[in-house]
Coordinates of C-alpha atoms in Angstrom, one line a residue:
X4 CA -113.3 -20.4 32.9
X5 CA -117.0 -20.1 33.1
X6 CA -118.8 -21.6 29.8
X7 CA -122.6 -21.6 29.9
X8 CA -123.5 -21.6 26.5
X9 CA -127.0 -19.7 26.1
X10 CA -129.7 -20.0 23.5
X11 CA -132.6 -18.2 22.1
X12 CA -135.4 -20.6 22.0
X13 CA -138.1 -19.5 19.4
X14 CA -140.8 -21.8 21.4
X15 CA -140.1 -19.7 24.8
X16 CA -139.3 -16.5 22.6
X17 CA -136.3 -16.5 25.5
X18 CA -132.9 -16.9 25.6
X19 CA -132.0 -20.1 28.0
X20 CA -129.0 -22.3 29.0
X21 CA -127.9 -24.5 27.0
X22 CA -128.6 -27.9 29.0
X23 CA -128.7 -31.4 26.3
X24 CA -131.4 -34.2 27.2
X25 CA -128.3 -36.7 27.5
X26 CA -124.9 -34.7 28.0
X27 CA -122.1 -35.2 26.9
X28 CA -124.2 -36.6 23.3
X29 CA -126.5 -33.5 21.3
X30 CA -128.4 -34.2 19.0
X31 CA -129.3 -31.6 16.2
X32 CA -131.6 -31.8 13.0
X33 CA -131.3 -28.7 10.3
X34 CA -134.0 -29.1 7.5
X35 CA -131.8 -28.6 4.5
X36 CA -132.2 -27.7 1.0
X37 CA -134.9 -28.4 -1.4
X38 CA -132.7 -29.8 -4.2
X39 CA -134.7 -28.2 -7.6
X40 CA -131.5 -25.6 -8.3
X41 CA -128.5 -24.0 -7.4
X42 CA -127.6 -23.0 -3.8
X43 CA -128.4 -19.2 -3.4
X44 CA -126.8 -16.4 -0.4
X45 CA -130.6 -17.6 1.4
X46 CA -128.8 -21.6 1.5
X47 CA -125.4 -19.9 3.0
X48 CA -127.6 -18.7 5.5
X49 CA -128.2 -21.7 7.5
X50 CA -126.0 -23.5 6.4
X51 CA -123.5 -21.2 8.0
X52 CA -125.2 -20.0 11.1
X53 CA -125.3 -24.3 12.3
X54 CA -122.4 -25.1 11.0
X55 CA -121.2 -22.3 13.9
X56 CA -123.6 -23.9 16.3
X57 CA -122.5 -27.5 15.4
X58 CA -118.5 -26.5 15.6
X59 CA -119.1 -24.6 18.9
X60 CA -120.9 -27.9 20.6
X61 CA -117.7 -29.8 19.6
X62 CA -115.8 -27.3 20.6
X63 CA -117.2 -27.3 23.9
X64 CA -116.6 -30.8 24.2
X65 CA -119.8 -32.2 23.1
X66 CA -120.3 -35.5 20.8
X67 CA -122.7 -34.0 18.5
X68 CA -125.4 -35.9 15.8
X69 CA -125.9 -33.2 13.2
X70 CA -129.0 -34.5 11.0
X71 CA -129.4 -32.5 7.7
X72 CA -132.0 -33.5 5.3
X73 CA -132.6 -33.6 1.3
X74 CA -136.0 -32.5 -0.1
X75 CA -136.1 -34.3 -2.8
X76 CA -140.1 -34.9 -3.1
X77 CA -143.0 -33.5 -1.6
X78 CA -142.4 -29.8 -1.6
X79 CA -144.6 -28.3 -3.5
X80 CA -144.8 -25.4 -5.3
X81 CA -145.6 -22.5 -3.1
X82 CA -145.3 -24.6 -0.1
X83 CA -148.5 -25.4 -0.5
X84 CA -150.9 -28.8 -0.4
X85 CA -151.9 -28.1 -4.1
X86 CA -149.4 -27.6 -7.7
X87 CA -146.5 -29.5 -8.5
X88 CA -143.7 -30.9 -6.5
X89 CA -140.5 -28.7 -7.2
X90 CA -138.3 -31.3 -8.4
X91 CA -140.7 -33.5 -10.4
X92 CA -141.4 -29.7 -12.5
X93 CA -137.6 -28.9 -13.2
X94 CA -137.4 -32.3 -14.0
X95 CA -140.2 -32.5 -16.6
X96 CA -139.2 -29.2 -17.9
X97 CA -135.4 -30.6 -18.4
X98 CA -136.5 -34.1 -19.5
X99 CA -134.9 -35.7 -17.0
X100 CA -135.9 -38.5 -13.9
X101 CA -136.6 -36.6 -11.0
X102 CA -133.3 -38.3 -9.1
X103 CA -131.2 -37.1 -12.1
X104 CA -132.0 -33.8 -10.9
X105 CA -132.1 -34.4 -7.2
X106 CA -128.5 -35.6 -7.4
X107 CA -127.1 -33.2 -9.5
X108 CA -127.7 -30.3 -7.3
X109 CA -126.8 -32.1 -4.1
X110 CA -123.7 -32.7 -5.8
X111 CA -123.7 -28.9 -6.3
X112 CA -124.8 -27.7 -3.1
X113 CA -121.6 -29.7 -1.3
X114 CA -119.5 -28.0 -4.1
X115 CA -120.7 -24.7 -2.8
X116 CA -120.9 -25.8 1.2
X117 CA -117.2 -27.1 0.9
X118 CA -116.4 -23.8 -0.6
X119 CA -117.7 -21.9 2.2
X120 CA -116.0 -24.3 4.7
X121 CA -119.0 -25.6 6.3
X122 CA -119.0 -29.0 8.0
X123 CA -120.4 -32.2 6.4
X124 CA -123.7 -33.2 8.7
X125 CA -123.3 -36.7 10.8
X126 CA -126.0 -37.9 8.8
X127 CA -127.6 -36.4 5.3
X128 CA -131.2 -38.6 4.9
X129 CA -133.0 -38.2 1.8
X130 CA -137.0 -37.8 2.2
X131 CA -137.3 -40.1 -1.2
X132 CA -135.2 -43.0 1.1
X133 CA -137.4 -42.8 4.2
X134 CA -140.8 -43.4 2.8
X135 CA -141.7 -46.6 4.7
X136 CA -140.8 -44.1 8.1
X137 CA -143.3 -41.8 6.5
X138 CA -146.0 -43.9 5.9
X139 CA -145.6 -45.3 9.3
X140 CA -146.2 -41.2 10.9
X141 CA -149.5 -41.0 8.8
X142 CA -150.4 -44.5 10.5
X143 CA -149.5 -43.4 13.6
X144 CA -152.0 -40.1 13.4
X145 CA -154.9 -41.7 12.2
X146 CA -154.5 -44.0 15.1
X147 CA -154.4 -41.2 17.3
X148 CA -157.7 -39.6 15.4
X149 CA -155.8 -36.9 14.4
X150 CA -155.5 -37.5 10.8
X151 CA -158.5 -38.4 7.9
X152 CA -158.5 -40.1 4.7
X153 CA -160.1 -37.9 1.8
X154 CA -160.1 -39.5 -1.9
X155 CA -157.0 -41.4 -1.5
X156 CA -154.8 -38.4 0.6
X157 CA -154.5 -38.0 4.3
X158 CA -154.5 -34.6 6.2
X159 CA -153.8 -33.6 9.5
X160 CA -156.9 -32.3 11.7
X161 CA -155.9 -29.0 12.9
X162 CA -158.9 -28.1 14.9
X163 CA -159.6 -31.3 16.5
X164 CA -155.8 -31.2 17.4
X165 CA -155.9 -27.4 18.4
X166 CA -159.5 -29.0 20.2
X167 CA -157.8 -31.6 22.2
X168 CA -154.1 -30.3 22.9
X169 CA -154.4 -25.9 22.9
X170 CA -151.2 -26.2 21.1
X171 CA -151.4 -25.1 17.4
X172 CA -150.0 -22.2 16.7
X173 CA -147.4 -22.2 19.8
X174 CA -143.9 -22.1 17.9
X175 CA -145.4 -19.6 15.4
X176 CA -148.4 -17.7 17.7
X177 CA -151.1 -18.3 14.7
X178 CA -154.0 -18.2 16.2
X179 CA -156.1 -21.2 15.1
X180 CA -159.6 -19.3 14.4
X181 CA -157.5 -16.3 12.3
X182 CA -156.3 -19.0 10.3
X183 CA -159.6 -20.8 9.3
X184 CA -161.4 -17.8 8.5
X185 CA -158.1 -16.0 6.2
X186 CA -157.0 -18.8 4.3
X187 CA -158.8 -18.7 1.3
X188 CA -160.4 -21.9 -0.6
X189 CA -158.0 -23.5 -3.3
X190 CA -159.0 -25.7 -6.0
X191 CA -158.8 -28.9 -5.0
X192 CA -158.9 -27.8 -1.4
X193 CA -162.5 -29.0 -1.3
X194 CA -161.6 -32.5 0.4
X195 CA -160.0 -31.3 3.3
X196 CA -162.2 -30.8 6.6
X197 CA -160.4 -27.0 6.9
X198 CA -158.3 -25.1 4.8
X199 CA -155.9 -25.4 7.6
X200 CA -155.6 -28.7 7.5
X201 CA -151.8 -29.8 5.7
X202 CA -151.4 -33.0 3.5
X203 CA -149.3 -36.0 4.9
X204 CA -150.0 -37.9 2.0
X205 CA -151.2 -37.0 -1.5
X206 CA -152.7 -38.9 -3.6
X207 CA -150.8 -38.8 -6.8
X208 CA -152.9 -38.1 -10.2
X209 CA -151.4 -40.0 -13.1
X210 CA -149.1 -37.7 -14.9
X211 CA -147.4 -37.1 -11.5
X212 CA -143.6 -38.9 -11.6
X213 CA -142.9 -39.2 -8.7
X214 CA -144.9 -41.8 -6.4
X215 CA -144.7 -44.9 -4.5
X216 CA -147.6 -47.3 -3.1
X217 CA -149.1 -47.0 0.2
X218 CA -152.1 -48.2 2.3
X219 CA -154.1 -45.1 0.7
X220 CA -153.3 -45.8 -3.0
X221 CA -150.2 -44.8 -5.0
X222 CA -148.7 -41.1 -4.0
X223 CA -146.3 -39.1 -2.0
X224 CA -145.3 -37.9 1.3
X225 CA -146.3 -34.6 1.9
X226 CA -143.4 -31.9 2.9
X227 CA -143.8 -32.1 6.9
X228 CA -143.9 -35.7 7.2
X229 CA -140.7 -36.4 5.9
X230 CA -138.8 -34.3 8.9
X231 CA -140.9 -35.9 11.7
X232 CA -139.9 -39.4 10.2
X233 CA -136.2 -38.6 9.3
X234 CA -135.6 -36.8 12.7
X235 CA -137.3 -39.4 14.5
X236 CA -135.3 -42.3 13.2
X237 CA -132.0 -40.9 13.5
X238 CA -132.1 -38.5 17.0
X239 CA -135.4 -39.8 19.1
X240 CA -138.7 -38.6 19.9
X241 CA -137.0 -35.9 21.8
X242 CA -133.7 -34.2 20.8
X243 CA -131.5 -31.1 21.7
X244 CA -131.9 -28.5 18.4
X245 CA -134.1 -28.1 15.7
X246 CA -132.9 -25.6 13.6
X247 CA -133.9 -23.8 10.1
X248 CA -134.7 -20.9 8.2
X249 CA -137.2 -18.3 9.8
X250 CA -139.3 -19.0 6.7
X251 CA -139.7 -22.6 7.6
X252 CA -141.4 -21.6 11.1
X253 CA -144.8 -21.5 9.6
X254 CA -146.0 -23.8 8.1
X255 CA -143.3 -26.6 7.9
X256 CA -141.9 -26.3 12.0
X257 CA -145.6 -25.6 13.5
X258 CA -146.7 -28.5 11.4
X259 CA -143.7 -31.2 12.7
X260 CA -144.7 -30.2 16.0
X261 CA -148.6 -30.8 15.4
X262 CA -147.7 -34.0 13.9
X263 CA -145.3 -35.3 16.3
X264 CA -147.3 -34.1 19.5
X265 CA -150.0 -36.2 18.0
X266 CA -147.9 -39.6 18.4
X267 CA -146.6 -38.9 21.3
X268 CA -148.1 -36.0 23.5
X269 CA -145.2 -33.8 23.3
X270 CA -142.9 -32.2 20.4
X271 CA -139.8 -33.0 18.9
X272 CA -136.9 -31.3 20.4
X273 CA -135.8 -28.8 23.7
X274 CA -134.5 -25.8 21.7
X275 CA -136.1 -24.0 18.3
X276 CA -133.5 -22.4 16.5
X277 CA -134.1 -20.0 13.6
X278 CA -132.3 -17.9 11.8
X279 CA -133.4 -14.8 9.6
X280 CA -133.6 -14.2 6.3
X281 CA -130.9 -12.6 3.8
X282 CA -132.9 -9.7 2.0
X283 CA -132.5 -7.8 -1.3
X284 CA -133.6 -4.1 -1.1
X285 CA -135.2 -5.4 1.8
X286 CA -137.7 -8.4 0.0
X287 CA -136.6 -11.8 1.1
X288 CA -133.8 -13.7 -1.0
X289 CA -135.7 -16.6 -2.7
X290 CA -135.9 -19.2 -5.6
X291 CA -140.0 -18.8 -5.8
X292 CA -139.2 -14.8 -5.7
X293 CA -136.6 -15.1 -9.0
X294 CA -134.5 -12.6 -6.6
X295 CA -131.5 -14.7 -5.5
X296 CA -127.9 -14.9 -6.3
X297 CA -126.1 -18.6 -6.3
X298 CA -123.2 -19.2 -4.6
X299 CA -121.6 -19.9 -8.0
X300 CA -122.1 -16.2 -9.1
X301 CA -120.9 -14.4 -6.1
X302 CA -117.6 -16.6 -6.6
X303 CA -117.0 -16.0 -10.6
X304 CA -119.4 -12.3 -9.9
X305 CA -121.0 -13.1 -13.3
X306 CA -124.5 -11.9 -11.8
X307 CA -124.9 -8.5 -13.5
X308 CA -126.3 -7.1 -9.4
X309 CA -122.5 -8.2 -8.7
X310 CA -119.8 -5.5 -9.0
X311 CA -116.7 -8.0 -9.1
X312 CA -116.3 -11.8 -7.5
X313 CA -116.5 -12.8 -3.9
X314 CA -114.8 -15.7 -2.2
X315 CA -116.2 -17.7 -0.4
X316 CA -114.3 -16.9 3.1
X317 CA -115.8 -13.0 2.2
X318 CA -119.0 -14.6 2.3
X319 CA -119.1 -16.6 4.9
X320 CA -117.5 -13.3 6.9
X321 CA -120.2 -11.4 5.9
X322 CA -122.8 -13.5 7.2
X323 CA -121.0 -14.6 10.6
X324 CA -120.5 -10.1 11.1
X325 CA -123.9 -10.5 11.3
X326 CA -126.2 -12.3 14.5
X327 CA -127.9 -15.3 13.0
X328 CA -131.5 -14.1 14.6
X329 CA -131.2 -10.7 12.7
X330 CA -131.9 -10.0 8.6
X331 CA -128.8 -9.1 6.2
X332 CA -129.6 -7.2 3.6
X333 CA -127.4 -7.4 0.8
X334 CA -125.7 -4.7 -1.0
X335 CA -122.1 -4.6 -3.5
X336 CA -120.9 -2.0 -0.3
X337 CA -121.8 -4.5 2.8
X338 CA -119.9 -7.3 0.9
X339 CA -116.5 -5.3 0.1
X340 CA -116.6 -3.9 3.6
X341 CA -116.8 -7.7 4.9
X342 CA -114.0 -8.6 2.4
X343 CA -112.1 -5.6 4.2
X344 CA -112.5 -6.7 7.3
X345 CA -111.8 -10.2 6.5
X346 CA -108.5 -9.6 4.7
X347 CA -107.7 -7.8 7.9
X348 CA -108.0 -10.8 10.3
X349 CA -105.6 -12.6 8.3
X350 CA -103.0 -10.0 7.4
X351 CA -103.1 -9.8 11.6
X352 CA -102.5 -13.6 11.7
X353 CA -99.7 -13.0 9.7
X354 CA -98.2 -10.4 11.1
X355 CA -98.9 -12.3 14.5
X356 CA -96.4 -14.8 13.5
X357 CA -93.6 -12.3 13.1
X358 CA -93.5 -10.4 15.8
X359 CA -90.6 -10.1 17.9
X360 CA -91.1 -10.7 21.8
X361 CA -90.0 -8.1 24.5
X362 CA -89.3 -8.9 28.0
X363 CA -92.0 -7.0 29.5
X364 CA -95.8 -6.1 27.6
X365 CA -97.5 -2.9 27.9
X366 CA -100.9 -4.5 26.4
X367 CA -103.1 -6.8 29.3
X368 CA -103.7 -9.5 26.9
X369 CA -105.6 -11.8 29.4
X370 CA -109.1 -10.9 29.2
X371 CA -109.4 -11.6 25.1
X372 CA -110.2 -15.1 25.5
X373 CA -112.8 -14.7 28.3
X374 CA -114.3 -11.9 26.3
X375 CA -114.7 -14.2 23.3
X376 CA -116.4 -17.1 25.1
X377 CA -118.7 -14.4 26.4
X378 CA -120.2 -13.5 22.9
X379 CA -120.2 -16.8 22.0
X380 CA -122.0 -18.0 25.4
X381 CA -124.7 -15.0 24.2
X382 CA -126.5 -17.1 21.7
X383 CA -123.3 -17.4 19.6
X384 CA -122.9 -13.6 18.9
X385 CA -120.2 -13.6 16.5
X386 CA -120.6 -9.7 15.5
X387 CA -119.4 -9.5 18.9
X388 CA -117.0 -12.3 19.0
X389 CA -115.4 -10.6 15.7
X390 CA -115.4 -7.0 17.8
X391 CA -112.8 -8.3 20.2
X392 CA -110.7 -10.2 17.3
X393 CA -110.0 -6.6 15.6
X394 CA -109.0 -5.4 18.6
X395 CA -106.8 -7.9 19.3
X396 CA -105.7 -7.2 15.7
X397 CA -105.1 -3.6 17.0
X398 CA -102.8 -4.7 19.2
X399 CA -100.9 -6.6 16.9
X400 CA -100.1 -3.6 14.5
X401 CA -99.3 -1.5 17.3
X402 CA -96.8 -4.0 18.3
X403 CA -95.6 -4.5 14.6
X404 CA -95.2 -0.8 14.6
X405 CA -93.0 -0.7 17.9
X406 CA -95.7 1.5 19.7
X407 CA -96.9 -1.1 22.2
X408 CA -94.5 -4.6 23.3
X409 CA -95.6 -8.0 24.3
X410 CA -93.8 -11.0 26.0
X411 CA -93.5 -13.9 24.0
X412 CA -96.2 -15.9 26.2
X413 CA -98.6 -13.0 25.1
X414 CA -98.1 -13.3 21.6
X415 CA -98.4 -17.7 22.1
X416 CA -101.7 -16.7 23.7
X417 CA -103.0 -14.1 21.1
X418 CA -102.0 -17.2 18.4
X419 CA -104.0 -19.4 20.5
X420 CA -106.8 -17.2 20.6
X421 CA -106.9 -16.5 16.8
X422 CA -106.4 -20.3 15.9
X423 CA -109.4 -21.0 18.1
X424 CA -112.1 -18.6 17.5
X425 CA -110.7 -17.5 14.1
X426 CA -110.4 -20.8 12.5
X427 CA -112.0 -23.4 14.4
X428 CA -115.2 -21.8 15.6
X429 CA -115.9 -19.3 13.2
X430 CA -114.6 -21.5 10.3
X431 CA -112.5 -19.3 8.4
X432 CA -109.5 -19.5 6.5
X433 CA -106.8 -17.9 4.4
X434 CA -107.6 -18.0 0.9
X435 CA -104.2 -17.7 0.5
X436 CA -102.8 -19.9 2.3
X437 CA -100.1 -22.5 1.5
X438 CA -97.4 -22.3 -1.9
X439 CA -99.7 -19.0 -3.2
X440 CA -98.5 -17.4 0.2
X441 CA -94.6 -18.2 -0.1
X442 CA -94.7 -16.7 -3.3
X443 CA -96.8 -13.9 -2.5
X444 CA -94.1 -13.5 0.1
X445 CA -91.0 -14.2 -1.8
X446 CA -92.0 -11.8 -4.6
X447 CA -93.1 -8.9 -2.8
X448 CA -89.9 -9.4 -0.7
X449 CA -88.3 -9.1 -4.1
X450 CA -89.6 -6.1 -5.3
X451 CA -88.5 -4.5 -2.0
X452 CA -85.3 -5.2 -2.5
X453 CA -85.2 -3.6 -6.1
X454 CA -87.1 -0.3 -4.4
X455 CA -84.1 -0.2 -1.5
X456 CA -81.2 -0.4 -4.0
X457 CA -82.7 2.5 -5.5
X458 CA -83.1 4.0 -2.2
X459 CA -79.4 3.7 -1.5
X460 CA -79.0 5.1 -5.0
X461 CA -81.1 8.2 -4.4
X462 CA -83.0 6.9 -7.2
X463 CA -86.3 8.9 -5.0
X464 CA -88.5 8.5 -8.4
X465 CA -88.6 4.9 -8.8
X466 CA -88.0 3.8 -4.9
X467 CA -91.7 6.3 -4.9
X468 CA -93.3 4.7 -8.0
X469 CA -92.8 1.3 -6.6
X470 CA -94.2 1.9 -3.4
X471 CA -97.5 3.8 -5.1
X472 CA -97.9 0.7 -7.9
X473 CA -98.1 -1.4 -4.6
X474 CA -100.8 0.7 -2.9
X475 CA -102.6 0.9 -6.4
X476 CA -102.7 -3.1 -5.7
X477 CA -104.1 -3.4 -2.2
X478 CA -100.3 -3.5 -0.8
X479 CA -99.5 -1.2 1.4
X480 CA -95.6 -0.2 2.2
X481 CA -94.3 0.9 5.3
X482 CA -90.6 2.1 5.8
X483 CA -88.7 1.8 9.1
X484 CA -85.7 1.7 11.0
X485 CA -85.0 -1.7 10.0
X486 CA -86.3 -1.5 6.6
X487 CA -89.6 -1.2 4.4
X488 CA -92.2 -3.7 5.9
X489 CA -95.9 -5.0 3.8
X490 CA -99.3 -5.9 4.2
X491 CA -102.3 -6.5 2.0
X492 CA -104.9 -3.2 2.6

């Protein structure tokens, strides 16, 4: 079986093989979250989208190093060189130490990623534990001449780097001269050589919390640094995937490769990896935008945009029906139709496990795995990979409603193929699962029994009400020759 995994590489702006620097080993860094508040649908995102990536690698047999970061100081408000950093402001407004806060929603945000069954990264670094690493970058720079100290802050040099190397703007295709003449002055901009020019270290002024001593005086790292360092230290100067949020391309990924082709004359990894952005009404979901729903809402549905709860396995459906290099725009409709087609896969699992093997099959059940691989190989196209699961599901009521047959072997493979790409790739699982699901099954089973004594009785009116109180409650009845059958709509 032929399994040449493909990628699209945002650098290229191509797809191409899939070929690591030191096979069988991959190494992978993910910037993570900005820890200043609870994880919204936008976190899911990623996290979700390399959490596939990372459990496809293993899958394929790779030993994978997944690195995912903490912000948890030097990104500042608006992203920019200039305001406050994000946690040092919700700490101050909650009159708490900055770490207070820092660990509080990291403690969250692996609430909400354990919820949504995504994978713990090899390695978690903090940016607040790696500033001796960061220091070291902005040493490394100014050694290289492509860095200057300006009233106790260093800055990166973009046009004597663009100057010397033709290289700024490749990940994102800014064109250098655009850049200096449309980004407007700040206050406080006045000490960089170009407004293009991005902070590796700030100089911290004296109400600032949070702030450790280096060769320039007492500040902080600024928010590209830290991902150079952290990546650095734990994969190489070269590794297989970076990955992130499209948002992060510019500045935060053109600005780690800037940084790190400045130390050592090429940039970090082989593969870019992006995915897009969840939208509302078709405006990006963010925390600086006051548009996002957390994780925690969509679970209890307390939001007031929410028409009822979602699980987490509906969410993580509804982003993985989706391919991670297109937007998903979220709407009360898109999510129930996910939940729909969620609830489906595992009613088919279920099903799956009950149906009774004939000697001979009238369904070709050999191609499904191959077909799966395919999307997979396609730069992970789970839309498509979850295409060929409901028709493989299709098959599976047909033979639970005796109109097609399958040989015991068929049915082993279709389990195969659904414990697989179901629940080991695309990281799902039933909600319902375990002593909720025997007693799902044992009363249900019950209330069957009740309707068929009153079948047998000609009791028609009750054996009827029954059967329509269960479709009022997502379960719908089937009779046939060997009794009344169920499954959850």
């Amino acid at each position: 079986m032929e399994n040449k995994l493909v990628v699209y590489n945002t650098l290229s702006r191509k797809k191409e093989v899939f070929e690591p620097l030191h096979a069988p080993f991959v190494g992978m860094y993910v910037c993570g979250p900005t820890v200043y508040g609870d994880a919204h649908l936008g976190h899911a995102r990623p996290a979700i989208t390399f959490d596939l990536v990372f459990r496809y690698l293993q899958h394929l047999g790779y030993k994978v190093r997944y690195v995912r970061n903490i912000t948890d100081v030097g990104h500042l408000e608006h992203d920019a060189d200039e305001g406050e950093d994000k946690i040092a402001k919700k700490a101050r407004l909650e009159k708490l130490e900055p770490m207070e806060v820092a660990q509080y929603y990291t403690d969250r945000y692996h609430v909400a990623m354990d919820a949504l069954n995504v994978k713990r990264p090899s390695i978690e670094p903090r940016a607040s534990g790696h500033i001796i690493e960061q220091i070291e970058v902005v040493e490394k720079l100014l050694e290289a001449g492509y860095a200057y100290e300006s009233n106790g802050s260093v800055y990166f040099d973009v046009r004597k780097y663009n100057d010397a190397t033709g290289k700024y703007g490749c990940l994102s295709g800014r064109v250098i001269d655009e850049l200096l003449s449309t980004t407007r002055e700040l206050d406080g901009q006045s000490e960089k050589h170009n407004t293009a020019d991005f902070a590796l270290w700030k100089n911290a002024s004296p109400e600032h919390i949070m702030r450790w001593n280096s060769p320039w005086g007492v500040g902080f790292p600024g928010w590209h640094t830290e991902c150079t360092a952290m990546g650095t230290k734990y994969l190489g100067e070269t590794f297989d995937i970076h990955g992130g949020g499209m948002d992060l391309l510019f500045p935060h990924h053109e600005s780690e490769i800037a940084q790190q082709t400045g130390i050592t004359g090429h940039g970090p990894c082989k593969y870019w990896m992006h995915n897009n952005m969840i939208t509302i009404n078709g405006q990006k979901m963010g925390k600086s935008l006051g548009n996002f729903i957390t994780l925690g809402e969509f679970f209890d549905g307390s939001h007031q945009m929410l028409e009822k709860a979602y699980s987490p396995m509906t969410i993580r459906f509804f982003i993985l029906q989706a391919h991670y290099r297109s937007t998903v725009d979220f709407s009360n409709e898109a999510l129930q139709a996910a939940e729909k087609g969620f609830n489906r896969l595992m009613q088919a699992y279920k099903t799956l496990q009950k149906l009774q093997p004939s000697k001979t099959s009238s369904v070709n059940v050999n191609e499904y795995r191959q077909r799966c691989y395919d999307a997979m190989n396609d730069d992970l196209n789970s839309p498509i990979l979850i295409a060929h699961l409901f028709d493989i599901t299709k098959v599976i009521n047909s033979v639970n409603d005796k109109k097609e047959t399958l040989t015991q072997a068929d049915i082993d493979e279709l389990k195969s193929i659904f414990d697989t790409f179901v629940f080991e790739i695309l990281g799902l699982k039933d909600e319902q699962s375990g002593d909720n699901t025997a007693l799902l099954d044992g009363l249900i089973s019950m209330i069957l029994e009740v309707r068929q004594q009153a079948k047998s009785q000609k009791d028609w009116a009750t054996s009827d009400r029954i059967r329509d109180d269960l479709q009022k409650l997502g379960v719908s009845i089937k009779d046939g020759k060997e009794g009344a059958t169920w499954s959850i709509e």
